[in-house]
CSV table of C-alpha atoms and ligand atoms in Angstrom, one decimal:
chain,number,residue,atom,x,y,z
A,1,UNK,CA,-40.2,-67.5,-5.7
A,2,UNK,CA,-43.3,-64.8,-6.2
A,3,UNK,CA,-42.3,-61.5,-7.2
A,4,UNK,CA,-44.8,-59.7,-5.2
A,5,UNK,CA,-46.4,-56.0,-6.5
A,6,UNK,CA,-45.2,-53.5,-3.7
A,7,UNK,CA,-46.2,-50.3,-4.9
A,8,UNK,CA,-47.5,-48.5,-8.3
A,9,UNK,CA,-46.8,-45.0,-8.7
A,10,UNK,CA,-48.2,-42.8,-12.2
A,11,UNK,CA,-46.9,-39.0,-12.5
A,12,UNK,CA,-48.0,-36.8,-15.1
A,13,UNK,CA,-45.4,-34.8,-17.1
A,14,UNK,CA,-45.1,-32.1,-19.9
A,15,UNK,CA,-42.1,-32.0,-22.2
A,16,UNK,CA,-41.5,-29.9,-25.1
A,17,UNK,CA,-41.1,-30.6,-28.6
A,18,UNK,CA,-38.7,-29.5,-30.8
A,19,UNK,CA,-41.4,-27.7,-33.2
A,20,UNK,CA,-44.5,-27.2,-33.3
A,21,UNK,CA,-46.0,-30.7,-34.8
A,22,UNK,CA,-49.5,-30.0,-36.6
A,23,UNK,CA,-52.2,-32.7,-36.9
A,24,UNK,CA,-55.6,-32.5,-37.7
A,25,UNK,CA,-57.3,-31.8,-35.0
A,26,UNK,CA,-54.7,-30.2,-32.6
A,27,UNK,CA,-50.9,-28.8,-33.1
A,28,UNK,CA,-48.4,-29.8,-30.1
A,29,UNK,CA,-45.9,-28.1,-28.7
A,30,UNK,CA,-45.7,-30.1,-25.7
A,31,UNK,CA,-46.4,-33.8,-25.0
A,32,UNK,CA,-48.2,-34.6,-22.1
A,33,UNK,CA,-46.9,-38.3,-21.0
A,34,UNK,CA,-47.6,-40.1,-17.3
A,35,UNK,CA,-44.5,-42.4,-16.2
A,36,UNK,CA,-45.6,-45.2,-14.4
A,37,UNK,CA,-43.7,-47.6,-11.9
A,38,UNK,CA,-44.4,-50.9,-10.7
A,39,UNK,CA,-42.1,-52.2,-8.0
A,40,UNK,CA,-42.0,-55.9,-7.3
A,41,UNK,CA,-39.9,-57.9,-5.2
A,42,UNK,CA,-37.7,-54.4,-4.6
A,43,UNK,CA,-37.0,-54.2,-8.4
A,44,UNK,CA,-38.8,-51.4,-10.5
A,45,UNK,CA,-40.2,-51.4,-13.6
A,46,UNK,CA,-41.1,-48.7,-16.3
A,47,UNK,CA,-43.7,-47.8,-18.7
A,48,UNK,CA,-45.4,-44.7,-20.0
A,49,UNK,CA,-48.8,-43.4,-21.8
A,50,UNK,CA,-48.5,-40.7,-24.0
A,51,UNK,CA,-51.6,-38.5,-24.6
A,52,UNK,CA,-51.8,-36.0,-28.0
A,53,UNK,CA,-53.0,-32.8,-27.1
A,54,UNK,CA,-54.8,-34.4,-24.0
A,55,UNK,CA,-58.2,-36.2,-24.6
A,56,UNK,CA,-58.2,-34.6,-28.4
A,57,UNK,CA,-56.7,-38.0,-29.8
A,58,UNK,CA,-57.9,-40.1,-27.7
A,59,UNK,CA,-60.7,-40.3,-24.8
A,60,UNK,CA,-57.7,-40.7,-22.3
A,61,UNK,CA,-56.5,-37.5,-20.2
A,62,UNK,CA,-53.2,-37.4,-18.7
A,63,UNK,CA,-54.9,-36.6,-15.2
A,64,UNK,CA,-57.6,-39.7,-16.1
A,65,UNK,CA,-54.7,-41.7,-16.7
A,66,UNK,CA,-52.6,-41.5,-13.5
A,67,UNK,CA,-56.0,-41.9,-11.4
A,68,UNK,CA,-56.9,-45.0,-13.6
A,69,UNK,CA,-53.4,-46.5,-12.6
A,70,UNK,CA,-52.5,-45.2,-8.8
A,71,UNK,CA,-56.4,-45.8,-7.9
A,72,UNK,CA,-58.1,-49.0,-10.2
A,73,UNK,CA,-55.1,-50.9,-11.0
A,74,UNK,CA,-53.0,-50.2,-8.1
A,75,UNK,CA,-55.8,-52.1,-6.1
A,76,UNK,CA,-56.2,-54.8,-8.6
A,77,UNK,CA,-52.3,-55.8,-8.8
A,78,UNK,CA,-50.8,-54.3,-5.4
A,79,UNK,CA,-50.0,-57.8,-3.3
A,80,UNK,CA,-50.1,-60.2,-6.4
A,81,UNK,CA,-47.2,-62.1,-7.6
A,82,UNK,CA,-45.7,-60.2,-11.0
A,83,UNK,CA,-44.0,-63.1,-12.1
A,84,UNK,CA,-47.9,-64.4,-13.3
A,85,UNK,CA,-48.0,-62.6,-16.3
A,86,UNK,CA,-50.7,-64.0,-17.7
A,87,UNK,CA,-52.9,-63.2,-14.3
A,88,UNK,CA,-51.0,-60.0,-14.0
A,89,UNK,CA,-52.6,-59.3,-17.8
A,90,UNK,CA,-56.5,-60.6,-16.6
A,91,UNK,CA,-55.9,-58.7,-13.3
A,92,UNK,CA,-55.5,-55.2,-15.3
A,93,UNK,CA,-58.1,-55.9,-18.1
A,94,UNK,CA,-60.8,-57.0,-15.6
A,95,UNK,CA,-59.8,-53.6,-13.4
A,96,UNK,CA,-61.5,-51.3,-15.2
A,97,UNK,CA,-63.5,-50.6,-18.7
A,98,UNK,CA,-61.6,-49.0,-21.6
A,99,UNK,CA,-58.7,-47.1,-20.2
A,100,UNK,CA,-56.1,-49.0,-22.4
A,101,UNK,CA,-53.2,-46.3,-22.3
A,102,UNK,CA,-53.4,-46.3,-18.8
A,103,UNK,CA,-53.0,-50.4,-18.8
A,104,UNK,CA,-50.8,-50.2,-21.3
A,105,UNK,CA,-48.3,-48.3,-19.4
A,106,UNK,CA,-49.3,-50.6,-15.9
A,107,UNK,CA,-48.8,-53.8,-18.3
A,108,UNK,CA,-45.0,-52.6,-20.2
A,109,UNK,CA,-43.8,-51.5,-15.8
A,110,UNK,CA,-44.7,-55.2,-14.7
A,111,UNK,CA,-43.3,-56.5,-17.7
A,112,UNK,CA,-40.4,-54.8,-17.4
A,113,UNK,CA,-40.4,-55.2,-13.5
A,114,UNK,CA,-40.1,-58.9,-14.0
A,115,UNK,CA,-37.4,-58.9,-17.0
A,116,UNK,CA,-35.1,-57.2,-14.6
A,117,UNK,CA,-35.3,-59.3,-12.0
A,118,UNK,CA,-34.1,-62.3,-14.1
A,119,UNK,CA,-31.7,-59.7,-15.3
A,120,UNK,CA,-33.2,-60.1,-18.8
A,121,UNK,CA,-34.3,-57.8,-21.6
A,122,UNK,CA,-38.0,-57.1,-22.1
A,123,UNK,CA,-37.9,-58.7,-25.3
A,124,UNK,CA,-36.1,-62.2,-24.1
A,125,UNK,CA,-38.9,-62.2,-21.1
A,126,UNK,CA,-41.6,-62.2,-24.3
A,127,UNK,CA,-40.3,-65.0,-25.6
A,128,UNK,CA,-37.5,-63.5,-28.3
A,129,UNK,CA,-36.7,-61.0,-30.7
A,130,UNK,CA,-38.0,-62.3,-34.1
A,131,UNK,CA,-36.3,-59.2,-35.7
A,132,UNK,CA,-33.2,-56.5,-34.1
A,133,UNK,CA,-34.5,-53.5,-35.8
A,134,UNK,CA,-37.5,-52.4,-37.2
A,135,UNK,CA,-37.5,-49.5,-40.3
A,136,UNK,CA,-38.1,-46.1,-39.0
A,137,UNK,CA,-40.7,-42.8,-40.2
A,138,UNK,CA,-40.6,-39.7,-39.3
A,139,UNK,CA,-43.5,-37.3,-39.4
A,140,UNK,CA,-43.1,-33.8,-41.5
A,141,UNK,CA,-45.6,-31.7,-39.7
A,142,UNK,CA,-44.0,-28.3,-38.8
A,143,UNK,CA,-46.7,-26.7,-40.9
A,144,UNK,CA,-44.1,-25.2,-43.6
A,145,UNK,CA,-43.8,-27.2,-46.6
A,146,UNK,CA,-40.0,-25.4,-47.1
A,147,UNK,CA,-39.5,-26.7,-43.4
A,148,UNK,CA,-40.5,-30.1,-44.2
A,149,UNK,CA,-38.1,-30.3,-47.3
A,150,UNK,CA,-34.9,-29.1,-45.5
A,151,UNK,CA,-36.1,-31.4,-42.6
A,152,UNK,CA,-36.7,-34.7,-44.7
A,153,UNK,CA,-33.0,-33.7,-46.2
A,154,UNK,CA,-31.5,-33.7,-43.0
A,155,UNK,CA,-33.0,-37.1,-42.0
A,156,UNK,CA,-31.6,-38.4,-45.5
A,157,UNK,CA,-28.7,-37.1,-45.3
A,158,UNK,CA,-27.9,-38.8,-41.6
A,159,UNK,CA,-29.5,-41.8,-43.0
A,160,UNK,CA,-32.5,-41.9,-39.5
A,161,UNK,CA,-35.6,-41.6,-41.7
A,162,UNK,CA,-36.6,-42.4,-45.6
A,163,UNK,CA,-40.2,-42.8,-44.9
A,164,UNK,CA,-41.9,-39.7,-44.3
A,165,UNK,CA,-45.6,-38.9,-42.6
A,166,UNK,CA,-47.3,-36.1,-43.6
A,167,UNK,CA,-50.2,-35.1,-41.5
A,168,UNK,CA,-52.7,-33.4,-43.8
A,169,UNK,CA,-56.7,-32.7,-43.5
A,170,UNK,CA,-56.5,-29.7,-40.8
A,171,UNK,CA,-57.4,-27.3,-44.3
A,172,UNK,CA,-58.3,-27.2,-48.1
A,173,UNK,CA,-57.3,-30.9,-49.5
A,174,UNK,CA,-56.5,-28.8,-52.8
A,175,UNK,CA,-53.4,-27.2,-50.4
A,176,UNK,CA,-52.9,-30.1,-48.6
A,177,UNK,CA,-52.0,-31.4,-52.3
A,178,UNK,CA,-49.9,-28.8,-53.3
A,179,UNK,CA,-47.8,-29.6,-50.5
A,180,UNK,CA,-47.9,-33.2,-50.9
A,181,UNK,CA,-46.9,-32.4,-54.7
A,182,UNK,CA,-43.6,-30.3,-54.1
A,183,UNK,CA,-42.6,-33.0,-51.0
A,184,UNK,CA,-42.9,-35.9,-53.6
A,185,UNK,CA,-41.2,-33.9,-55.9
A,186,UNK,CA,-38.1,-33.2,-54.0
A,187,UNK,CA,-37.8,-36.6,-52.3
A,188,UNK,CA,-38.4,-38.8,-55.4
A,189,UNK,CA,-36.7,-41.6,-55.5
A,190,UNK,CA,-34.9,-41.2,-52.4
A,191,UNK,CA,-38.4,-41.5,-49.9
A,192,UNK,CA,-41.6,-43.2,-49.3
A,193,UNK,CA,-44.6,-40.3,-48.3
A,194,UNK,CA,-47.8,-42.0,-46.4
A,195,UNK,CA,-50.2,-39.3,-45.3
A,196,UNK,CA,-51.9,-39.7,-42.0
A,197,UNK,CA,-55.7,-37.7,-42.0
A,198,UNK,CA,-56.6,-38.7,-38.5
A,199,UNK,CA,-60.3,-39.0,-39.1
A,200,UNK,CA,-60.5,-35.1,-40.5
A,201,UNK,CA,-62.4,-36.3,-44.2
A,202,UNK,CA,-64.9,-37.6,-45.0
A,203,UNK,CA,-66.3,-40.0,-47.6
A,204,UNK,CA,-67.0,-37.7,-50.5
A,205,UNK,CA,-63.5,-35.1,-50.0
A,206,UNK,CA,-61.7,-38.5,-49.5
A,207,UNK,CA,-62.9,-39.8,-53.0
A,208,UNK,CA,-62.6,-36.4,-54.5
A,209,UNK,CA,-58.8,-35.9,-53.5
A,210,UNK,CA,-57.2,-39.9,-52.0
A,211,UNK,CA,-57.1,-40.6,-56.0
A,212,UNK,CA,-54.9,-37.2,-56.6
A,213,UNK,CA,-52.5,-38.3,-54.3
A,214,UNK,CA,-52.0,-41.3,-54.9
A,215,UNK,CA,-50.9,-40.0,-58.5
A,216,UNK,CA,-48.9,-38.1,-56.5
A,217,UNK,CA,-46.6,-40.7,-54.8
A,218,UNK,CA,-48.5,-41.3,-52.0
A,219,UNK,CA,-48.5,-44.9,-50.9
A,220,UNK,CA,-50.1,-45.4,-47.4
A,221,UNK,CA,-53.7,-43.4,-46.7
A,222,UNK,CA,-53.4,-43.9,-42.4
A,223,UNK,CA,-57.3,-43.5,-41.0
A,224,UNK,CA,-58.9,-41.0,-43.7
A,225,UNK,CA,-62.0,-41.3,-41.9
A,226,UNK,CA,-63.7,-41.0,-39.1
A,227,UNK,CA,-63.3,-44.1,-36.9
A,228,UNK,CA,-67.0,-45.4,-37.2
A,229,UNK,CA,-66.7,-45.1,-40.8
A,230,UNK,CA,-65.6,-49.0,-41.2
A,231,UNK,CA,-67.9,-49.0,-44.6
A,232,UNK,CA,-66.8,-46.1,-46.1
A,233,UNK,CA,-63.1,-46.9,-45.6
A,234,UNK,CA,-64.0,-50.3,-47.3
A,235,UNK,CA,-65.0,-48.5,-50.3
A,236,UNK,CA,-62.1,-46.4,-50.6
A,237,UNK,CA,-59.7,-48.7,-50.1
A,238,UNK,CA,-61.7,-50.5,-52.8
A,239,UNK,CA,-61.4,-47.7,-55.5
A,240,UNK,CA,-58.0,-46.4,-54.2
A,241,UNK,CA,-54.8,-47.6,-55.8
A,242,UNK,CA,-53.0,-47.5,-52.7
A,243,UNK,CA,-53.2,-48.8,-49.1
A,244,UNK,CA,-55.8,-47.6,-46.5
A,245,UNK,CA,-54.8,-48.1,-43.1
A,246,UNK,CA,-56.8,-48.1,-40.1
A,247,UNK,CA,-55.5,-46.2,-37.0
A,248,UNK,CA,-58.2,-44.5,-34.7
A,249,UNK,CA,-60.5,-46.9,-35.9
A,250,UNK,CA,-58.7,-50.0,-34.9
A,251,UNK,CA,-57.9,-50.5,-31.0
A,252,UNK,CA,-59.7,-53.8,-29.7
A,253,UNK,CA,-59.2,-57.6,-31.5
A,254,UNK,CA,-63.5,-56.7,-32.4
A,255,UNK,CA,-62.3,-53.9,-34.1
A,256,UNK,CA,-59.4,-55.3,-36.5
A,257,UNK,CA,-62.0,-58.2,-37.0
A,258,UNK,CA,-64.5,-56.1,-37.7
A,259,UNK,CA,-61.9,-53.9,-40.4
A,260,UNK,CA,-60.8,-57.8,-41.8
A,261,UNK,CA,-64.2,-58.7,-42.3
A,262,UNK,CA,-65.4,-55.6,-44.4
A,263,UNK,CA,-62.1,-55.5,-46.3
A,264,UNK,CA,-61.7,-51.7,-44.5
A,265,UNK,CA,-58.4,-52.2,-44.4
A,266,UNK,CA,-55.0,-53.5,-46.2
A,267,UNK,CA,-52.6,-52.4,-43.1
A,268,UNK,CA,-53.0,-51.8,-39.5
A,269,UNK,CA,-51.0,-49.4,-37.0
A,270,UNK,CA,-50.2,-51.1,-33.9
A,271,UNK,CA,-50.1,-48.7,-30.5
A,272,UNK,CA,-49.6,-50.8,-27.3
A,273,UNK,CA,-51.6,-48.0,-26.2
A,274,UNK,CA,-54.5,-48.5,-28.0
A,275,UNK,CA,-54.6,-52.1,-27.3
A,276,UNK,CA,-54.4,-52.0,-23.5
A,277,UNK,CA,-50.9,-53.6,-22.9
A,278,UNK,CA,-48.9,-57.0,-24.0
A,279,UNK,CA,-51.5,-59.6,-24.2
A,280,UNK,CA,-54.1,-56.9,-26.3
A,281,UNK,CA,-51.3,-56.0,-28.5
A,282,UNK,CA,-50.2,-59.5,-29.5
A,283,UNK,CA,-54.3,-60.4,-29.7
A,284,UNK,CA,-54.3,-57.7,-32.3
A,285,UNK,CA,-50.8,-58.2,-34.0
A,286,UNK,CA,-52.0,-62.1,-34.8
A,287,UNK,CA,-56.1,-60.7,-36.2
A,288,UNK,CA,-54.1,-58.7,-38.5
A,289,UNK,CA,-51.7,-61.7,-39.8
A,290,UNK,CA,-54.5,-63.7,-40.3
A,291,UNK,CA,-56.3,-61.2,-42.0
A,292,UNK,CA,-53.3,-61.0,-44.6
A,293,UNK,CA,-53.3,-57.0,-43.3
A,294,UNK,CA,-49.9,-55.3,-43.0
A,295,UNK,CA,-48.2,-54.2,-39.7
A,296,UNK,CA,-47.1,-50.6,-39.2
A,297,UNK,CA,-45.2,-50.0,-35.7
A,298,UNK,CA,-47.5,-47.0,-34.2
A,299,UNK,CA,-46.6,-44.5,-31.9
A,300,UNK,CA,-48.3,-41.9,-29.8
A,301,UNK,CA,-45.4,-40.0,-29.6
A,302,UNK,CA,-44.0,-41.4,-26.5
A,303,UNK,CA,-40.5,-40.4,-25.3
A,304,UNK,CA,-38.1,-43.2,-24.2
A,305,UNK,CA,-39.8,-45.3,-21.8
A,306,UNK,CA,-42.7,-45.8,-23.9
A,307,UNK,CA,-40.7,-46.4,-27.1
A,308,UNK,CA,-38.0,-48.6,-26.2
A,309,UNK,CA,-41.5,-50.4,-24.4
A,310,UNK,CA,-43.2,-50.7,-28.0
A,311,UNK,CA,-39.6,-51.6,-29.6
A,312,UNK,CA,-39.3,-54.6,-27.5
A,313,UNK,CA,-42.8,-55.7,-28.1
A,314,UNK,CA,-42.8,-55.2,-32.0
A,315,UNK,CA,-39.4,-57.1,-32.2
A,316,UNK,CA,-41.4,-60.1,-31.2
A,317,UNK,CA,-43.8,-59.9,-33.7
A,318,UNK,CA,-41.6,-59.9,-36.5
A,319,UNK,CA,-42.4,-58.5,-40.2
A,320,UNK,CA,-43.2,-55.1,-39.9
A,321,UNK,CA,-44.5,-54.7,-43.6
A,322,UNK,CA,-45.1,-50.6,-43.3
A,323,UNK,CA,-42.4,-50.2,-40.9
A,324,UNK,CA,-42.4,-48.2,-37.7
A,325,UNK,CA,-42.9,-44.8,-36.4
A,326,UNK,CA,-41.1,-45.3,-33.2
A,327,UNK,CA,-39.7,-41.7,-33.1
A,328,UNK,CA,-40.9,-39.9,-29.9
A,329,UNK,CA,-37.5,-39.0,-28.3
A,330,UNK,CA,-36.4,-37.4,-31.6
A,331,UNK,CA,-39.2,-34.9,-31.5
A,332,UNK,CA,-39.0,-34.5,-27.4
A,333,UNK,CA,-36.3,-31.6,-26.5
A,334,UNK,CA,-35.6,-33.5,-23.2
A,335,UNK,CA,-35.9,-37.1,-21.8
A,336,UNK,CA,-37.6,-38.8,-18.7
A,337,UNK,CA,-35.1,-41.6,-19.5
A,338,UNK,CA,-30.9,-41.6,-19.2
A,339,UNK,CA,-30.9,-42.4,-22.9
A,340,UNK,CA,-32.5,-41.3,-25.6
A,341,UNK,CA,-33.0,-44.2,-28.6
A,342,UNK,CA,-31.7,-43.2,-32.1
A,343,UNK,CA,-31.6,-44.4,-35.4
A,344,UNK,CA,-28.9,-46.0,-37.2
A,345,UNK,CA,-29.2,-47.1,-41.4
A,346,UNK,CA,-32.8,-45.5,-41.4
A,347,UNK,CA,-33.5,-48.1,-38.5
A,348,UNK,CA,-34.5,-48.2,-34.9
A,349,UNK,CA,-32.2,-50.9,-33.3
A,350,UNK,CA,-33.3,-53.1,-29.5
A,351,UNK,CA,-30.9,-51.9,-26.8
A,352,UNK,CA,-28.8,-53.9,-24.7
A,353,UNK,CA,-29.5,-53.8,-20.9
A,354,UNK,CA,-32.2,-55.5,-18.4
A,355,UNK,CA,-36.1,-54.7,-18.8
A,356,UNK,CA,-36.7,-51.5,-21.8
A,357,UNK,CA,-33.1,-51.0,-21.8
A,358,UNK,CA,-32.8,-47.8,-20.0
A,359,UNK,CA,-33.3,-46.0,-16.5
A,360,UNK,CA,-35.6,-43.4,-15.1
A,361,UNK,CA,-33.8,-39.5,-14.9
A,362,UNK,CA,-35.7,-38.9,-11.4
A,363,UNK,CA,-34.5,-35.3,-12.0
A,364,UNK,CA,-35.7,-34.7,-15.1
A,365,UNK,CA,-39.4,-36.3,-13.8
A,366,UNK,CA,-39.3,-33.8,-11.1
A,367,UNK,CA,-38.5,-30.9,-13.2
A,368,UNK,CA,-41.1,-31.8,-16.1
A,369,UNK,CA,-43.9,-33.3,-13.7
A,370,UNK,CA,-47.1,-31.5,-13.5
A,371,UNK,CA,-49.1,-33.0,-10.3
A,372,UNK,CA,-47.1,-30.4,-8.1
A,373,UNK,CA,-44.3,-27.6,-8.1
A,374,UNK,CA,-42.0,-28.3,-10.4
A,375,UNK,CA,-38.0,-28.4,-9.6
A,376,UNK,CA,-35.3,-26.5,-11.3
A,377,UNK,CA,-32.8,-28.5,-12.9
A,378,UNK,CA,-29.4,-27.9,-11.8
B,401,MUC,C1,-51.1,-40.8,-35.1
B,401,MUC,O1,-52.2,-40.5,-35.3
B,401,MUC,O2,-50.6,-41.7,-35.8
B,401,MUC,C2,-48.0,-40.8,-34.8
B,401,MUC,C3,-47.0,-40.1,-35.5
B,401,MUC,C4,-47.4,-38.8,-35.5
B,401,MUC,O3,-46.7,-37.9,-36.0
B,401,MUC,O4,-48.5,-38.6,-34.8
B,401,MUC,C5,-48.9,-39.8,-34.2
B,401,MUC,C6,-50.3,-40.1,-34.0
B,402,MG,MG1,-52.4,-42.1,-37.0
């Protein structure tokens, strides 16, 4: 029987982080995420796109996002059967150009919309999980390289994290190696550090100061350049005794081609969000493999919805050679969802439960959404 697409809602929400989380380009102190449901055949799903200091990251804005979904793919999907994945996947890729978060989060809702139904998990209605958990990172970013130490400790010591993130490039590289020195120093042995520039070198302060730390310890250089830069990451990660991954630069299957084919590349960090939902994830996922590139499970810093979304999708993929970064909820103060996913033995573990594994807090959406006058939580 069809599972027809009633109605597709997106709301736009603000939540606070826990501390202040410096990138690059922009330091967050809130995340602004949309929450999207699709309901078909009287059951509804969930997803979720997560913007990083609104269109800074990405060219997606929360406000372009839930106009992208309750507009454009509303009208491409409402009346169609759900249960048609594969036309459900055409239907939202033909909608509209670019605009992959938004997808994303339309795609993960019908997905999860239909897994429901059957009374299934998200990850059985893909076919399987290839693997239960997936190795988790956290990102040290509060800005204080004393912070970051106690921090990393803390994660140790309740055994959620032993790879760390370190966003660098906002300043001088010679500080940004200072810190990176005294972090390797007190977590030798104990943690992997990967550094994540997002785009904020370029080709000549890259050469000057990727070599330095890599002495250092560092392991995993996540996009160093700017995105267009496929070349010049090719010859760094030629020179470079360590991994260069691509991140910004890498969204559609022509991009991760494009990185195979000039050698930009030795990993790849997967976002459902970049890649415009299930089907653009998996088309990515099997470039890389065939590319011999590693997988890294990316994040945009989605809370629940989005993560246990991403979880379910990378458990079907299998190896995860870097890992993932699946960490959202721990750095959101609050949750859209009724649970909040956390790690166990330095690992992110698949829920039990129908669809993503968790429920919408309709309460918590009202008090954080940002379309219209917010409620106070009782
Ligand atoms: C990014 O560029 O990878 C992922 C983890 C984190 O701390 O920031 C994000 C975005
Ligand atoms: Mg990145």
């Amino acid at each position: 029987m069809p599972q027809t697409i009633e109605r597709i809602e997106a709301v736009p929400a603000r939540v606070p982080t826990i501390r202040p989380h410096h990138l690059a380009f922009v330091t967050v102190e809130a995340m602004d995420v949309v929450v999207v449901r699709v309901t078909a055949g009287g059951v509804t799903g969930l997803g979720e796109a997560a913007t990083i200091g609104g269109p800074r990251w990405g060219e997606e804005s929360p406000e372009g996002i839930a106009a992208a979904v309750n507009h454009y793919l509303a009208e491409a999907l409402l009346g169609q059967d759900a249960a048609n994945l594969n036309a459900v996947e055409d239907r939202i890729a033909r909608a509209l150009r670019g605009n992959s978060f938004a997808k994303n989060a339309v795609s993960t809702a019908v997905h999860d919309a239909v897994a429901r139904a059957r009374g299934e998990r998200l990850v059985e209605l893909l076919g399987g999980a290839v693997v239960d958990s997936i190795p988790l990172a956290w990102t040290l970013a509060s800005g204080d390289t004393d912070r970051d130490i106690e921090e990393g400790e803390r994660a140790l010591a309740e055994r959620r994290h032993r790879h760390f993130k370190i966003k660098i490039g906002a300043g001088d590289p010679a500080q940004d190696l200072r810190h990176i020195a005294r972090l390797a120093a007190a977590f030798e042995g104990r943690a992997t550090l990967r550094v994540d520039i997002n785009q904020a070198w370029d080709e000549s302060t890259a050469s000057q100061f990727a070599p330095a730390l890599a002495e250092a310890g560092v392991l995993l250089f996540e996009q160093p350049l700017p995105a267009w830069n496929v070349d010049g990451m090719a010859r760094l990660a030629t020179r470079l005794r360590a991994t260069v991954m691509a991140d910004e630069g890498v969204a559609t299957p022509q991009d991760v081609l494009r990185h195979a084919q000039a050698a930009a590349c030795g990993a790849v960090a997967l976002k459902p969000g970049k890649h415009g939902g299930v089907a653009g994830t998996r088309a990515v996922a099997a470039i890389a493999r065939a590319a011999g590139l590693g997988l890294y499970g990316g994040t945009m810093l989605e809370g629940t919805i989005g993560t246990l979304g991403a979880l379910h999708l990378y458990a079907t993929l299998g190896h995860f050679a870097w890992g993932c970064e699946l960490f959202g909820p721990l750095l959101l103060r609050d949750s859209l969802a009724t649970t909040r996913p956390a790690p166990r033995d330095f690992a992110l573990h698949l829920p039990d439960g129908p669809g993503i594994g968790t429920e919408l807090d309709a309460d918590k959406l009202a008090h954080y959404r940002t379309d219209r006058a917010r409620t106070v939580l009782g």
